[in-house]
PDB file of C-alpha atoms in Angstrom:
ATOM      1  CA  UNK A 933     -12.538  -8.592  -3.243  1.00 90.00           C
ATOM      2  CA  UNK A 934     -14.184  -5.835  -5.056  1.00 95.00           C
ATOM      3  CA  UNK A 935     -16.468  -6.698  -7.984  1.00 97.00           C
ATOM      4  CA  UNK A 936     -17.340  -4.152 -10.675  1.00 98.00           C
ATOM      5  CA  UNK A 937     -20.098  -4.358 -13.167  1.00 98.00           C
ATOM      6  CA  UNK A 938     -20.471  -1.908 -15.946  1.00 97.00           C
ATOM      7  CA  UNK A 939     -23.543  -1.174 -18.088  1.00 97.00           C
ATOM      8  CA  UNK A 940     -25.010   1.398 -20.482  1.00 97.00           C
ATOM      9  CA  UNK A 941     -22.894   0.858 -23.490  1.00 97.00           C
ATOM     10  CA  UNK A 942     -24.617   0.853 -26.784  1.00 97.00           C
ATOM     11  CA  UNK A 943     -24.686   2.121 -30.399  1.00 98.00           C
ATOM     12  CA  UNK A 944     -25.392   5.811 -30.590  1.00 98.00           C
ATOM     13  CA  UNK A 945     -25.190   8.403 -33.294  1.00 98.00           C
ATOM     14  CA  UNK A 946     -22.568  11.118 -33.512  1.00 98.00           C
ATOM     15  CA  UNK A 947     -23.569  14.121 -31.323  1.00 97.00           C
ATOM     16  CA  UNK A 948     -25.671  11.782 -28.992  1.00 98.00           C
ATOM     17  CA  UNK A 949     -25.342  11.232 -25.319  1.00 98.00           C
ATOM     18  CA  UNK A 950     -24.889   8.083 -23.095  1.00 98.00           C
ATOM     19  CA  UNK A 951     -24.617   7.439 -19.347  1.00 98.00           C
ATOM     20  CA  UNK A 952     -22.452   4.563 -18.308  1.00 98.00           C
ATOM     21  CA  UNK A 953     -22.902   2.895 -14.815  1.00 98.00           C
ATOM     22  CA  UNK A 954     -20.635   0.811 -12.739  1.00 98.00           C
ATOM     23  CA  UNK A 955     -21.980  -0.998  -9.743  1.00 98.00           C
ATOM     24  CA  UNK A 956     -19.399  -2.021  -7.176  1.00 97.00           C
ATOM     25  CA  UNK A 957     -19.711  -4.763  -4.450  1.00 95.00           C
ATOM     26  CA  UNK A 958     -17.467  -6.435  -1.970  1.00 94.00           C
ATOM     27  CA  UNK A 959     -16.354  -3.305  -0.186  1.00 92.00           C
ATOM     28  CA  UNK A 960     -17.778   0.019   1.173  1.00 93.00           C
ATOM     29  CA  UNK A 961     -18.094   2.056  -2.008  1.00 95.00           C
ATOM     30  CA  UNK A 962     -17.266   5.161  -0.168  1.00 94.00           C
ATOM     31  CA  UNK A 963     -13.806   3.949   0.576  1.00 95.00           C
ATOM     32  CA  UNK A 964     -12.874   3.387  -3.113  1.00 96.00           C
ATOM     33  CA  UNK A 965     -11.187   5.724  -5.534  1.00 97.00           C
ATOM     34  CA  UNK A 966     -13.000   5.037  -8.857  1.00 98.00           C
ATOM     35  CA  UNK A 967     -12.028   5.551 -12.532  1.00 98.00           C
ATOM     36  CA  UNK A 968     -13.100   5.019 -16.078  1.00 98.00           C
ATOM     37  CA  UNK A 969     -10.569   3.870 -18.831  1.00 98.00           C
ATOM     38  CA  UNK A 970     -11.380   2.964 -22.411  1.00 98.00           C
ATOM     39  CA  UNK A 971      -9.744   0.965 -25.134  1.00 98.00           C
ATOM     40  CA  UNK A 972     -10.552   1.923 -28.742  1.00 97.00           C
ATOM     41  CA  UNK A 973     -10.307  -0.817 -31.394  1.00 96.00           C
ATOM     42  CA  UNK A 974      -6.668  -1.514 -32.237  1.00 96.00           C
ATOM     43  CA  UNK A 975      -5.345   0.929 -29.658  1.00 96.00           C
ATOM     44  CA  UNK A 976      -4.070   0.788 -26.133  1.00 96.00           C
ATOM     45  CA  UNK A 977      -6.155   1.469 -23.034  1.00 97.00           C
ATOM     46  CA  UNK A 978      -6.385   5.202 -22.159  1.00 97.00           C
ATOM     47  CA  UNK A 979      -7.551   7.130 -19.176  1.00 98.00           C
ATOM     48  CA  UNK A 980     -11.028   8.723 -19.228  1.00 98.00           C
ATOM     49  CA  UNK A 981     -11.806  10.037 -15.851  1.00 98.00           C
ATOM     50  CA  UNK A 982     -11.374   9.449 -12.188  1.00 98.00           C
ATOM     51  CA  UNK A 983     -13.107  10.546  -8.924  1.00 97.00           C
ATOM     52  CA  UNK A 984     -11.629  10.484  -5.429  1.00 96.00           C
ATOM     53  CA  UNK A 985     -13.298   9.150  -2.390  1.00 93.00           C
ATOM     54  CA  UNK A 986     -15.979  11.298  -0.968  1.00 87.00           C
ATOM     55  CA  UNK A 987     -16.004  13.341  -3.994  1.00 85.00           C
ATOM     56  CA  UNK A 988     -12.669  15.068  -3.068  1.00 89.00           C
ATOM     57  CA  UNK A 989     -11.734  15.684  -6.556  1.00 93.00           C
ATOM     58  CA  UNK A 990     -11.914  14.585 -10.132  1.00 94.00           C
ATOM     59  CA  UNK A 991      -9.553  14.280 -13.137  1.00 96.00           C
ATOM     60  CA  UNK A 992     -10.106  13.859 -16.831  1.00 96.00           C
ATOM     61  CA  UNK A 993      -8.295  12.689 -19.916  1.00 95.00           C
ATOM     62  CA  UNK A 994      -7.018  15.137 -22.426  1.00 88.00           C
ATOM     63  CA  UNK A 995      -9.796  16.762 -24.318  1.00 82.00           C
ATOM     64  CA  UNK A 996     -12.531  15.090 -22.550  1.00 91.00           C
ATOM     65  CA  UNK A 997     -13.437  17.426 -19.859  1.00 82.00           C
ATOM     66  CA  UNK A 998     -16.367  19.473 -21.014  1.00 89.00           C
ATOM     67  CA  UNK A 999     -18.046  16.511 -22.871  1.00 96.00           C
ATOM     68  CA  UNK A1000     -17.597  13.756 -20.181  1.00 97.00           C
ATOM     69  CA  UNK A1001     -18.639  14.075 -16.513  1.00 97.00           C
ATOM     70  CA  UNK A1002     -17.768  11.506 -13.872  1.00 97.00           C
ATOM     71  CA  UNK A1003     -19.812  11.235 -10.683  1.00 97.00           C
ATOM     72  CA  UNK A1004     -20.614   8.828  -7.962  1.00 97.00           C
ATOM     73  CA  UNK A1005     -23.434   7.852  -5.719  1.00 96.00           C
ATOM     74  CA  UNK A1006     -22.056   6.210  -2.450  1.00 95.00           C
ATOM     75  CA  UNK A1007     -25.692   5.503  -1.393  1.00 95.00           C
ATOM     76  CA  UNK A1008     -26.241   3.509  -4.519  1.00 96.00           C
ATOM     77  CA  UNK A1009     -22.575   1.933  -4.694  1.00 97.00           C
ATOM     78  CA  UNK A1010     -22.529   3.255  -8.264  1.00 97.00           C
ATOM     79  CA  UNK A1011     -20.032   5.171 -10.482  1.00 98.00           C
ATOM     80  CA  UNK A1012     -21.399   7.155 -13.489  1.00 98.00           C
ATOM     81  CA  UNK A1013     -19.904   8.489 -16.649  1.00 98.00           C
ATOM     82  CA  UNK A1014     -22.043  11.010 -18.564  1.00 98.00           C
ATOM     83  CA  UNK A1015     -20.886  11.358 -22.164  1.00 98.00           C
ATOM     84  CA  UNK A1016     -22.309  14.058 -24.364  1.00 98.00           C
ATOM     85  CA  UNK A1017     -21.572  15.246 -27.913  1.00 97.00           C
ATOM     86  CA  UNK A1018     -20.269  11.852 -28.745  1.00 97.00           C
ATOM     87  CA  UNK A1019     -17.785  11.381 -31.634  1.00 97.00           C
ATOM     88  CA  UNK A1020     -16.845   8.331 -33.708  1.00 97.00           C
ATOM     89  CA  UNK A1021     -13.415   8.417 -32.059  1.00 96.00           C
ATOM     90  CA  UNK A1022     -15.087   7.786 -28.544  1.00 97.00           C
ATOM     91  CA  UNK A1023     -15.936   4.308 -29.860  1.00 98.00           C
ATOM     92  CA  UNK A1024     -14.257   1.884 -27.422  1.00 98.00           C
ATOM     93  CA  UNK A1025     -14.707  -0.603 -24.604  1.00 98.00           C
ATOM     94  CA  UNK A1026     -15.170   1.421 -21.405  1.00 98.00           C
ATOM     95  CA  UNK A1027     -13.828  -0.128 -18.248  1.00 98.00           C
ATOM     96  CA  UNK A1028     -14.650   0.721 -14.616  1.00 98.00           C
ATOM     97  CA  UNK A1029     -11.661   0.589 -12.237  1.00 98.00           C
ATOM     98  CA  UNK A1030     -11.225   0.840  -8.504  1.00 98.00           C
ATOM     99  CA  UNK A1031      -8.596   1.015  -5.852  1.00 96.00           C
ATOM    100  CA  UNK A1032      -8.895   0.913  -2.126  1.00 94.00           C
ATOM    101  CA  UNK A1033      -5.973   3.514  -1.805  1.00 90.00           C
ATOM    102  CA  UNK A1034      -6.574   7.208  -1.721  1.00 90.00           C
ATOM    103  CA  UNK A1035      -4.604   8.757  -4.655  1.00 90.00           C
ATOM    104  CA  UNK A1036      -3.277  12.185  -5.212  1.00 90.00           C
ATOM    105  CA  UNK A1037      -4.595  13.990  -8.304  1.00 89.00           C
ATOM    106  CA  UNK A1038      -1.463  13.431 -10.356  1.00 89.00           C
ATOM    107  CA  UNK A1039      -1.707   9.701  -9.817  1.00 92.00           C
ATOM    108  CA  UNK A1040      -5.367   9.320 -10.803  1.00 93.00           C
ATOM    109  CA  UNK A1041      -4.659   8.656 -14.577  1.00 93.00           C
ATOM    110  CA  UNK A1042      -2.319   5.771 -14.038  1.00 93.00           C
ATOM    111  CA  UNK A1043      -3.949   2.439 -14.850  1.00 94.00           C
ATOM    112  CA  UNK A1044      -1.363   0.711 -12.639  1.00 95.00           C
ATOM    113  CA  UNK A1045      -2.921   2.360  -9.651  1.00 96.00           C
ATOM    114  CA  UNK A1046      -6.074   0.413  -9.893  1.00 97.00           C
ATOM    115  CA  UNK A1047      -6.274  -3.219  -8.684  1.00 97.00           C
ATOM    116  CA  UNK A1048      -9.871  -3.897  -9.571  1.00 97.00           C
ATOM    117  CA  UNK A1049     -11.403  -3.937 -12.938  1.00 98.00           C
ATOM    118  CA  UNK A1050     -14.836  -4.478 -14.596  1.00 98.00           C
ATOM    119  CA  UNK A1051     -15.475  -6.605 -17.736  1.00 97.00           C
ATOM    120  CA  UNK A1052     -16.028  -3.559 -19.902  1.00 97.00           C
ATOM    121  CA  UNK A1053     -19.141  -2.185 -21.796  1.00 98.00           C
ATOM    122  CA  UNK A1054     -18.982  -1.455 -25.570  1.00 98.00           C
ATOM    123  CA  UNK A1055     -19.687   2.070 -26.818  1.00 98.00           C
ATOM    124  CA  UNK A1056     -20.071   2.473 -30.483  1.00 98.00           C
ATOM    125  CA  UNK A1057     -20.470   5.934 -32.023  1.00 98.00           C
ATOM    126  CA  UNK A1058     -21.654   5.686 -35.660  1.00 97.00           C
ATOM    127  CA  UNK A1059     -24.280   6.878 -38.041  1.00 95.00           C
TER     128      UNK A1059
END
C-alpha cells in the first residue's frame, strides 16, 4: 500500500510562490507515476500536473504550464510542485496522487488512473 503525505500549503499573497511536497512510502518511488490535482472551494477536482516514472515526461493542466513546475526526487521519495505567480483562483486543496502503472501522456490527467491519494494540503492565495 502506498502512503502519500503532502506539505507546504499555506496562505500566500497574489504574485507569490510556494513549493508543495509529497512524500511517498510503501513502494519504491521510482516505480510510481505521480500527479497533483486540486479542488477549489465549491468546485470539482481538477488536474494540475503529472510526471512519469524516471522523469520520462510531464503534463500540465490548461493554462498552468509556465507558472507551475512538477518535479520528483526518487532519491528522496518526494514529489514537488513549484508554483509561481500565484493568483486567487489557485486557491484550493492540493492533492498528491500515485499509480503503480506506467501511463501514456494522454492518460496522465485522468483522476481515475490513480489509485493512491494523499489527504491534501490547503493553498490560499489572498491579500
